[in-house]
PDB file of C-alpha atoms and ligand atoms in Angstrom:
ATOM      1  CA  MET P 186      47.793  14.040  -4.108  1.00  0.00           C
ATOM      2  CA  ALA P 187      49.935  10.896  -4.038  1.00  0.00           C
ATOM      3  CA  ALA P 188      47.596   8.199  -3.109  1.00  0.00           C
ATOM      4  CA  THR P 189      49.009   5.253  -1.100  1.00  0.00           C
ATOM      5  CA  PRO P 190      47.176   2.445   0.596  1.00  0.00           C
ATOM      6  CA  GLN P 191      47.466   3.998   4.091  1.00  0.00           C
ATOM      7  CA  HIS P 192      44.653   6.388   3.245  1.00  0.00           C
ATOM      8  CA  LYS P 193      41.814   6.344   5.599  1.00  0.00           C
ATOM      9  CA  ILE P 194      38.691   5.421   3.846  1.00  0.00           C
ATOM     10  CA  LYS P 195      35.190   4.982   5.039  1.00  0.00           C
ATOM     11  CA  LEU P 196      32.307   4.197   2.865  1.00  0.00           C
ATOM     12  CA  TYR P 197      28.693   5.007   4.043  1.00  0.00           C
ATOM     13  CA  THR P 198      26.586   2.489   1.983  1.00  0.00           C
ATOM     14  CA  ASN P 199      23.656   0.241   1.450  1.00  0.00           C
ATOM     15  CA  HIS P 200      24.182  -3.083  -0.466  1.00  0.00           C
ATOM     16  CA  GLY P 201      20.829  -2.903  -2.023  1.00  0.00           C
ATOM     17  CA  CYS P 202      21.673   0.520  -3.760  1.00  0.00           C
ATOM     18  CA  PRO P 203      23.017   0.299  -7.323  1.00  0.00           C
ATOM     19  CA  TRP P 204      24.666   3.696  -6.928  1.00  0.00           C
ATOM     20  CA  ALA P 205      26.438   2.788  -3.835  1.00  0.00           C
ATOM     21  CA  HIS P 206      27.461  -0.511  -5.532  1.00  0.00           C
ATOM     22  CA  ARG P 207      29.633   1.663  -7.965  1.00  0.00           C
ATOM     23  CA  ALA P 208      31.885   2.521  -4.976  1.00  0.00           C
ATOM     24  CA  HIS P 209      32.183  -1.050  -3.854  1.00  0.00           C
ATOM     25  CA  ILE P 210      33.184  -2.126  -7.395  1.00  0.00           C
ATOM     26  CA  ALA P 211      35.807   0.703  -7.494  1.00  0.00           C
ATOM     27  CA  LEU P 212      37.153  -0.361  -4.090  1.00  0.00           C
ATOM     28  CA  ALA P 213      37.380  -3.991  -5.024  1.00  0.00           C
ATOM     29  CA  GLU P 214      39.377  -3.200  -7.983  1.00  0.00           C
ATOM     30  CA  LEU P 215      41.762  -0.857  -5.938  1.00  0.00           C
ATOM     31  CA  ASN P 216      42.123  -3.702  -3.382  1.00  0.00           C
ATOM     32  CA  VAL P 217      42.523  -1.218  -0.524  1.00  0.00           C
ATOM     33  CA  PRO P 218      41.258  -1.651   3.067  1.00  0.00           C
ATOM     34  CA  PHE P 219      38.290   0.553   4.013  1.00  0.00           C
ATOM     35  CA  GLN P 220      35.772   0.840   6.757  1.00  0.00           C
ATOM     36  CA  GLU P 221      32.110   0.391   5.978  1.00  0.00           C
ATOM     37  CA  GLU P 222      29.047   1.871   7.638  1.00  0.00           C
ATOM     38  CA  LEU P 223      25.742   0.557   6.339  1.00  0.00           C
ATOM     39  CA  ILE P 224      22.978   3.058   6.312  1.00  0.00           C
ATOM     40  CA  ASP P 225      19.487   1.843   6.837  1.00  0.00           C
ATOM     41  CA  LEU P 226      17.342   3.461   3.999  1.00  0.00           C
ATOM     42  CA  SER P 227      14.026   2.368   5.681  1.00  0.00           C
ATOM     43  CA  VAL P 228      14.404   4.870   8.417  1.00  0.00           C
ATOM     44  CA  PRO P 229      15.172   8.749   8.382  1.00  0.00           C
ATOM     45  CA  ARG P 230      18.809   9.552   8.277  1.00  0.00           C
ATOM     46  CA  THR P 231      20.420  10.438  11.502  1.00  0.00           C
ATOM     47  CA  ARG P 232      21.710  13.956  12.129  1.00  0.00           C
ATOM     48  CA  GLU P 233      25.305  12.612  11.956  1.00  0.00           C
ATOM     49  CA  TYR P 234      24.764  11.245   8.520  1.00  0.00           C
ATOM     50  CA  LEU P 235      22.950  14.369   7.207  1.00  0.00           C
ATOM     51  CA  ALA P 236      25.962  16.368   8.377  1.00  0.00           C
ATOM     52  CA  ILE P 237      28.137  14.239   6.192  1.00  0.00           C
ATOM     53  CA  ASN P 238      25.543  14.204   3.231  1.00  0.00           C
ATOM     54  CA  PRO P 239      22.908  16.827   3.520  1.00  0.00           C
ATOM     55  CA  ARG P 240      21.007  15.079   0.749  1.00  0.00           C
ATOM     56  CA  GLY P 241      20.792  11.985   2.961  1.00  0.00           C
ATOM     57  CA  LEU P 242      21.629   9.645  -0.002  1.00  0.00           C
ATOM     58  CA  VAL P 243      24.146   6.718  -0.233  1.00  0.00           C
ATOM     59  CA  PRO P 244      26.826   6.503  -1.013  1.00  0.00           C
ATOM     60  CA  SER P 245      29.200   8.940   0.714  1.00  0.00           C
ATOM     61  CA  LEU P 246      32.883   8.514   1.044  1.00  0.00           C
ATOM     62  CA  GLU P 247      35.308   9.812   3.609  1.00  0.00           C
ATOM     63  CA  PHE P 248      38.794   9.973   2.364  1.00  0.00           C
ATOM     64  CA  ASP P 249      41.281  11.282   5.096  1.00  0.00           C
ATOM     65  CA  GLY P 250      38.458  13.121   6.584  1.00  0.00           C
ATOM     66  CA  HIS P 251      37.297  14.797   3.223  1.00  0.00           C
ATOM     67  CA  VAL P 252      33.770  13.856   2.118  1.00  0.00           C
ATOM     68  CA  VAL P 253      32.988  12.937  -1.388  1.00  0.00           C
ATOM     69  CA  THR P 254      29.487  12.354  -2.457  1.00  0.00           C
ATOM     70  CA  GLU P 255      27.537  11.293  -5.549  1.00  0.00           C
ATOM     71  CA  SER P 256      28.301   7.777  -6.732  1.00  0.00           C
ATOM     72  CA  ALA P 257      29.763   8.753 -10.250  1.00  0.00           C
ATOM     73  CA  VAL P 258      32.035  11.274  -8.484  1.00  0.00           C
ATOM     74  CA  VAL P 259      32.980   8.894  -5.816  1.00  0.00           C
ATOM     75  CA  ALA P 260      33.949   6.085  -8.263  1.00  0.00           C
ATOM     76  CA  ALA P 261      35.760   8.643 -10.486  1.00  0.00           C
ATOM     77  CA  PHE P 262      37.642  10.156  -7.458  1.00  0.00           C
ATOM     78  CA  LEU P 263      38.826   6.640  -6.260  1.00  0.00           C
ATOM     79  CA  ALA P 264      39.891   5.689  -9.819  1.00  0.00           C
ATOM     80  CA  ASP P 265      42.041   9.023  -9.986  1.00  0.00           C
ATOM     81  CA  ALA P 266      43.327   8.723  -6.418  1.00  0.00           C
ATOM     82  CA  TYR P 267      44.831   5.251  -7.218  1.00  0.00           C
ATOM     83  CA  PRO P 268      46.119   5.542 -10.776  1.00  0.00           C
ATOM     84  CA  ALA P 269      48.133   2.505 -10.522  1.00  0.00           C
ATOM     85  CA  ALA P 270      44.926   0.346 -10.343  1.00  0.00           C
ATOM     86  CA  GLY P 271      44.481   1.390 -14.004  1.00  0.00           C
ATOM     87  CA  LEU P 272      40.745   1.956 -13.896  1.00  0.00           C
ATOM     88  CA  VAL P 273      41.194   5.036 -16.029  1.00  0.00           C
ATOM     89  CA  PRO P 274      44.331   6.557 -17.406  1.00  0.00           C
ATOM     90  CA  ALA P 275      45.517   9.958 -15.874  1.00  0.00           C
ATOM     91  CA  SER P 276      44.872  12.974 -17.891  1.00  0.00           C
ATOM     92  CA  THR P 277      48.554  13.617 -18.182  1.00  0.00           C
ATOM     93  CA  ASP P 278      49.159  10.041 -19.718  1.00  0.00           C
ATOM     94  CA  GLU P 279      49.759   9.653 -23.400  1.00  0.00           C
ATOM     95  CA  GLY P 280      46.358   9.290 -24.888  1.00  0.00           C
ATOM     96  CA  GLY P 281      44.778   9.705 -21.395  1.00  0.00           C
ATOM     97  CA  PRO P 282      42.503  12.603 -22.166  1.00  0.00           C
ATOM     98  CA  LEU P 283      41.016  10.845 -25.175  1.00  0.00           C
ATOM     99  CA  ALA P 284      40.440   7.565 -23.279  1.00  0.00           C
ATOM    100  CA  ARG P 285      38.918   9.386 -20.260  1.00  0.00           C
ATOM    101  CA  ALA P 286      36.563  11.221 -22.848  1.00  0.00           C
ATOM    102  CA  ARG P 287      35.615   7.954 -24.457  1.00  0.00           C
ATOM    103  CA  ILE P 288      34.775   6.472 -21.103  1.00  0.00           C
ATOM    104  CA  ALA P 289      32.775   9.475 -19.840  1.00  0.00           C
ATOM    105  CA  PHE P 290      30.883   9.717 -23.051  1.00  0.00           C
ATOM    106  CA  PHE P 291      30.025   5.917 -22.959  1.00  0.00           C
ATOM    107  CA  VAL P 292      28.816   6.126 -19.314  1.00  0.00           C
ATOM    108  CA  ASP P 293      26.767   9.304 -20.048  1.00  0.00           C
ATOM    109  CA  THR P 294      25.271   7.696 -23.118  1.00  0.00           C
ATOM    110  CA  TYR P 295      24.296   4.496 -21.256  1.00  0.00           C
ATOM    111  CA  PHE P 296      22.610   6.471 -18.508  1.00  0.00           C
ATOM    112  CA  SER P 297      21.045   9.282 -20.629  1.00  0.00           C
ATOM    113  CA  LYS P 298      19.857   7.138 -23.533  1.00  0.00           C
ATOM    114  CA  ALA P 299      19.115   3.566 -22.307  1.00  0.00           C
ATOM    115  CA  VAL P 300      18.760   3.054 -18.544  1.00  0.00           C
ATOM    116  CA  GLY P 301      15.496   5.044 -18.198  1.00  0.00           C
ATOM    117  CA  HIS P 302      13.759   2.677 -20.563  1.00  0.00           C
ATOM    118  CA  ALA P 303      14.865  -0.449 -18.746  1.00  0.00           C
ATOM    119  CA  GLN P 304      13.696   1.165 -15.566  1.00  0.00           C
ATOM    120  CA  LYS P 305      10.345   2.064 -16.995  1.00  0.00           C
ATOM    121  CA  ALA P 306       9.986  -1.583 -18.294  1.00  0.00           C
ATOM    122  CA  VAL P 307      10.623  -3.044 -14.922  1.00  0.00           C
ATOM    123  CA  SER P 308       8.372  -0.496 -13.185  1.00  0.00           C
ATOM    124  CA  ALA P 309       5.478  -1.893 -15.370  1.00  0.00           C
ATOM    125  CA  TYR P 310       6.088  -5.446 -14.114  1.00  0.00           C
ATOM    126  CA  ALA P 311       2.762  -5.569 -12.245  1.00  0.00           C
ATOM    127  CA  GLU P 312       0.886  -4.671 -15.431  1.00  0.00           C
ATOM    128  CA  GLY P 313       2.291  -7.615 -17.326  1.00  0.00           C
ATOM    129  CA  PRO P 314       4.572  -8.299 -20.331  1.00  0.00           C
ATOM    130  CA  ALA P 315       2.342  -6.468 -22.949  1.00  0.00           C
ATOM    131  CA  ALA P 316       2.574  -3.267 -20.837  1.00  0.00           C
ATOM    132  CA  GLN P 317       6.313  -3.666 -20.591  1.00  0.00           C
ATOM    133  CA  GLU P 318       6.994  -4.074 -24.365  1.00  0.00           C
ATOM    134  CA  PRO P 319       7.064  -0.383 -25.529  1.00  0.00           C
ATOM    135  CA  ALA P 320       9.698   0.411 -23.054  1.00  0.00           C
ATOM    136  CA  LEU P 321      11.627  -2.552 -23.720  1.00  0.00           C
ATOM    137  CA  ALA P 322      11.515  -1.831 -27.450  1.00  0.00           C
ATOM    138  CA  ASP P 323      12.864   1.638 -26.685  1.00  0.00           C
ATOM    139  CA  PHE P 324      15.713   0.098 -24.582  1.00  0.00           C
ATOM    140  CA  VAL P 325      16.800  -2.246 -27.244  1.00  0.00           C
ATOM    141  CA  ALA P 326      16.498   0.621 -29.898  1.00  0.00           C
ATOM    142  CA  ALA P 327      18.775   2.837 -27.652  1.00  0.00           C
ATOM    143  CA  VAL P 328      21.213   0.179 -27.077  1.00  0.00           C
ATOM    144  CA  VAL P 329      21.437  -0.730 -30.705  1.00  0.00           C
ATOM    145  CA  LYS P 330      21.722   2.874 -31.944  1.00  0.00           C
ATOM    146  CA  GLU P 331      23.746   4.508 -29.124  1.00  0.00           C
ATOM    147  CA  ILE P 332      25.752   1.803 -27.419  1.00  0.00           C
ATOM    148  CA  GLU P 333      26.437  -0.899 -29.807  1.00  0.00           C
ATOM    149  CA  PRO P 334      28.660   1.153 -32.089  1.00  0.00           C
ATOM    150  CA  LEU P 335      30.804   2.439 -29.124  1.00  0.00           C
ATOM    151  CA  LEU P 336      31.606  -1.321 -28.216  1.00  0.00           C
ATOM    152  CA  ALA P 337      32.500  -2.242 -31.780  1.00  0.00           C
ATOM    153  CA  ASP P 338      36.148  -1.522 -30.967  1.00  0.00           C
ATOM    154  CA  ALA P 339      36.026  -2.792 -27.424  1.00  0.00           C
ATOM    155  CA  ALA P 340      39.109  -0.862 -26.251  1.00  0.00           C
ATOM    156  CA  PRO P 341      39.303   1.015 -23.957  1.00  0.00           C
ATOM    157  CA  PHE P 342      36.554  -0.933 -22.281  1.00  0.00           C
ATOM    158  CA  PHE P 343      36.468  -4.376 -20.590  1.00  0.00           C
ATOM    159  CA  GLY P 344      36.551  -7.027 -23.231  1.00  0.00           C
ATOM    160  CA  GLY P 345      39.074  -4.826 -25.199  1.00  0.00           C
ATOM    161  CA  SER P 346      41.496  -6.061 -22.198  1.00  0.00           C
ATOM    162  CA  SER P 347      40.911  -8.293 -19.320  1.00  0.00           C
ATOM    163  CA  LYS P 348      40.846  -5.293 -16.974  1.00  0.00           C
ATOM    164  CA  LEU P 349      37.844  -3.411 -15.749  1.00  0.00           C
ATOM    165  CA  THR P 350      37.651   0.310 -16.421  1.00  0.00           C
ATOM    166  CA  LEU P 351      35.708   3.185 -15.008  1.00  0.00           C
ATOM    167  CA  ALA P 352      33.077   2.281 -17.601  1.00  0.00           C
ATOM    168  CA  GLU P 353      32.211  -1.034 -15.946  1.00  0.00           C
ATOM    169  CA  VAL P 354      32.438   0.424 -12.470  1.00  0.00           C
ATOM    170  CA  GLN P 355      29.801   2.960 -13.304  1.00  0.00           C
ATOM    171  CA  THR P 356      27.618   0.603 -15.333  1.00  0.00           C
ATOM    172  CA  GLY P 357      28.138  -2.866 -13.657  1.00  0.00           C
ATOM    173  CA  SER P 358      25.470  -2.705 -10.951  1.00  0.00           C
ATOM    174  CA  PHE P 359      22.794  -1.757 -13.497  1.00  0.00           C
ATOM    175  CA  LEU P 360      23.835  -4.493 -15.912  1.00  0.00           C
ATOM    176  CA  LEU P 361      23.668  -7.131 -13.145  1.00  0.00           C
ATOM    177  CA  ARG P 362      20.122  -5.961 -12.301  1.00  0.00           C
ATOM    178  CA  LEU P 363      19.013  -5.927 -16.063  1.00  0.00           C
ATOM    179  CA  TYR P 364      20.211  -9.486 -16.551  1.00  0.00           C
ATOM    180  CA  ALA P 365      18.799 -10.563 -13.136  1.00  0.00           C
ATOM    181  CA  TYR P 366      15.350  -8.967 -14.048  1.00  0.00           C
ATOM    182  CA  ILE P 367      15.555 -11.136 -17.304  1.00  0.00           C
ATOM    183  CA  LYS P 368      16.362 -14.258 -15.533  1.00  0.00           C
ATOM    184  CA  HIS P 369      13.818 -13.856 -12.804  1.00  0.00           C
ATOM    185  CA  GLY P 370      10.927 -12.878 -15.054  1.00  0.00           C
ATOM    186  CA  LEU P 371      10.677  -9.222 -14.128  1.00  0.00           C
ATOM    187  CA  VAL P 372      11.112  -8.432 -17.700  1.00  0.00           C
ATOM    188  CA  PRO P 373      10.214 -10.798 -20.636  1.00  0.00           C
ATOM    189  CA  ALA P 374      12.850 -13.428 -21.330  1.00  0.00           C
ATOM    190  CA  SER P 375      12.677 -12.501 -24.911  1.00  0.00           C
ATOM    191  CA  LEU P 376      14.839  -9.439 -24.093  1.00  0.00           C
ATOM    192  CA  GLU P 377      18.024 -11.587 -23.805  1.00  0.00           C
ATOM    193  CA  ALA P 378      17.827 -13.057 -27.202  1.00  0.00           C
ATOM    194  CA  GLU P 379      16.873  -9.733 -28.618  1.00  0.00           C
ATOM    195  CA  LEU P 380      19.970  -8.102 -27.202  1.00  0.00           C
ATOM    196  CA  ALA P 381      22.058 -11.079 -28.258  1.00  0.00           C
ATOM    197  CA  THR P 382      20.824 -10.711 -31.811  1.00  0.00           C
ATOM    198  CA  LYS P 383      20.556  -7.108 -32.400  1.00  0.00           C
ATOM    199  CA  ALA P 384      23.375  -5.779 -29.942  1.00  0.00           C
ATOM    200  CA  PRO P 385      25.966  -8.648 -29.795  1.00  0.00           C
ATOM    201  CA  ASN P 386      28.799  -6.372 -28.675  1.00  0.00           C
ATOM    202  CA  PHE P 387      26.784  -5.106 -25.834  1.00  0.00           C
ATOM    203  CA  ASP P 388      25.414  -8.571 -24.717  1.00  0.00           C
ATOM    204  CA  LYS P 389      28.967  -9.976 -24.804  1.00  0.00           C
ATOM    205  CA  TRP P 390      30.345  -6.975 -22.856  1.00  0.00           C
ATOM    206  CA  ALA P 391      27.560  -6.863 -20.427  1.00  0.00           C
ATOM    207  CA  LYS P 392      27.939 -10.580 -19.654  1.00  0.00           C
ATOM    208  CA  ALA P 393      31.629 -10.419 -19.202  1.00  0.00           C
ATOM    209  CA  THR P 394      31.185  -7.412 -16.962  1.00  0.00           C
ATOM    210  CA  ILE P 395      28.615  -9.065 -14.688  1.00  0.00           C
ATOM    211  CA  ALA P 396      30.752 -12.207 -14.317  1.00  0.00           C
ATOM    212  CA  HIS P 397      33.647 -10.153 -12.991  1.00  0.00           C
ATOM    213  CA  PRO P 398      34.322 -10.695  -9.028  1.00  0.00           C
ATOM    214  CA  SER P 399      34.755  -6.973  -8.390  1.00  0.00           C
ATOM    215  CA  VAL P 400      31.443  -6.380 -10.062  1.00  0.00           C
ATOM    216  CA  THR P 401      29.610  -8.967  -7.974  1.00  0.00           C
ATOM    217  CA  CYS P 402      31.530  -8.124  -4.743  1.00  0.00           C
ATOM    218  CA  ILE P 403      28.283  -7.096  -2.707  1.00  0.00           C
ATOM    219  CA  TRP P 404      25.604  -8.569  -5.098  1.00  0.00           C
ATOM    220  CA  ASP P 405      22.911 -10.573  -3.416  1.00  0.00           C
ATOM    221  CA  GLU P 406      20.764 -11.571  -6.251  1.00  0.00           C
ATOM    222  CA  ASP P 407      18.144 -13.301  -4.244  1.00  0.00           C
ATOM    223  CA  ARG P 408      17.581 -10.358  -2.008  1.00  0.00           C
ATOM    224  CA  ILE P 409      17.534  -7.739  -4.761  1.00  0.00           C
ATOM    225  CA  ILE P 410      15.127  -9.783  -6.779  1.00  0.00           C
ATOM    226  CA  ALA P 411      12.801 -10.361  -3.830  1.00  0.00           C
ATOM    227  CA  HIS P 412      12.780  -6.620  -3.105  1.00  0.00           C
ATOM    228  CA  SER P 413      12.268  -5.825  -6.900  1.00  0.00           C
ATOM    229  CA  LYS P 414       9.218  -8.109  -6.991  1.00  0.00           C
ATOM    230  CA  TYR P 415       7.797  -6.626  -3.882  1.00  0.00           C
ATOM    231  CA  ARG P 416       8.439  -3.072  -5.091  1.00  0.00           C
ATOM    232  CA  PHE P 417       7.338  -3.446  -8.733  1.00  0.00           C
ATOM    233  CA  GLY P 418       4.786  -6.039  -8.071  1.00  0.00           C
ATOM    234  CA  LYS P 419       2.227  -3.734  -6.473  1.00  0.00           C
ATOM    235  CA  LYS P 420      -0.556  -2.675  -8.751  1.00  0.00           C
TER     236      LYS P 420
HETATM  237  N1  GSH E1432      22.475  10.555  -7.595  1.00  0.00           N
HETATM  238  C1  GSH E1432      22.775   9.760  -6.506  1.00  0.00           C
HETATM  239  C2  GSH E1432      21.712   8.668  -6.367  1.00  0.00           C
HETATM  240  C3  GSH E1432      21.871   7.862  -5.017  1.00  0.00           C
HETATM  241  C4  GSH E1432      20.512   7.356  -4.566  1.00  0.00           C
HETATM  242  O1  GSH E1432      19.463   7.603  -5.154  1.00  0.00           O
HETATM  243  N2  GSH E1432      20.667   6.567  -3.476  1.00  0.00           N
HETATM  244  C5  GSH E1432      19.476   6.097  -2.779  1.00  0.00           C
HETATM  245  C6  GSH E1432      19.464   4.664  -2.518  1.00  0.00           C
HETATM  246  S1  GSH E1432      19.649   3.541  -3.950  1.00  0.00           S
HETATM  247  C7  GSH E1432      19.152   6.679  -1.554  1.00  0.00           C
HETATM  248  O2  GSH E1432      20.087   7.045  -0.908  1.00  0.00           O
HETATM  249  N3  GSH E1432      18.028   7.024  -1.138  1.00  0.00           N
HETATM  250  C8  GSH E1432      17.627   7.566   0.024  1.00  0.00           C
HETATM  251  C9  GSH E1432      16.320   7.219   0.580  1.00  0.00           C
HETATM  252  O3  GSH E1432      15.710   6.321   0.057  1.00  0.00           O
HETATM  253  O4  GSH E1432      15.822   7.743   1.481  1.00  0.00           O
HETATM  254  C10 GSH E1432      24.202   9.020  -6.597  1.00  0.00           C
HETATM  255  O5  GSH E1432      24.463   8.671  -7.660  1.00  0.00           O
HETATM  256  O6  GSH E1432      24.852   9.000  -5.641  1.00  0.00           O
END
C-alpha cells in the first residue's frame, strides 16, 4: 500500500488514555490530517462504536474505511503506512529487520518487565510512601537490569538521533505519567534521583522523550494528575 497524505483517517480516542495517546504521538509525527472522535469512557459505548471495536476500548483507527484496533498495532500500522516519516525502518531497508527487532524488543521489555511495578506503586498512593516502596524498588531494579543496557548505545532510539522512533511512540505517554507522578507526589520524589543515579541512560532518554512536542501533543498534566489523585487516593 503506497500511503500518501490523502488517506482518510479517523481516530476514536480519549485524551486521558495512555494507550490512545500512542496513536496521537504517531499521528503528530506523521503530520497528516485526521478526524478525531472523542469517546466518553464514563458511559457505556454506543452500538455504533461497538460495531467498530467490539471490545469497546479506545483507541480505534479508521484508515480508508478499514478498522485497526489495539494501540500498539495502530501505532505500528501508522509508522509502516508512512515510511517517509521514519518512525521505523521498512523491513526491506538495509538493516531494517534488525532495527525493527531492537525497537520491538525494547518496547516489549519496558512493558513486560517495568511498567507493572510503576503502576503497582502509584496504585498504592492512598496507603502512603512506605507501602509504595517495594514496588518502586522493583521498578528501579527492572529498569537498571533490563532497560538501561538497551539504551547504552542509544541508536536506534531517540537520543541516538534527534528523531523519535516507534519506541518513543509506544512508551512516551507512560513516561509522561511516570515523571508527572514523581513531580506531583503520587510516588515519592526520591524515585527521580534514584533513576538519575542508577539508570542515567534511561533518565536522560525518558526526559528527552517527554519534552518532545509530538509526545506532549494531547498531554493535559493538570487533568491527568487530578484524575489520578482521585482514582488512586481512595482507600
Ligand atoms: N490493550 C488496549 C488497552 C486500551 C484501553 O485499556 N483503553 C481504555 C482507556 S485507557 C478503555 O478504552 N477502557 C474502556 C472503559 O474504561 O470502559 C490497547 O492498547 O489499545
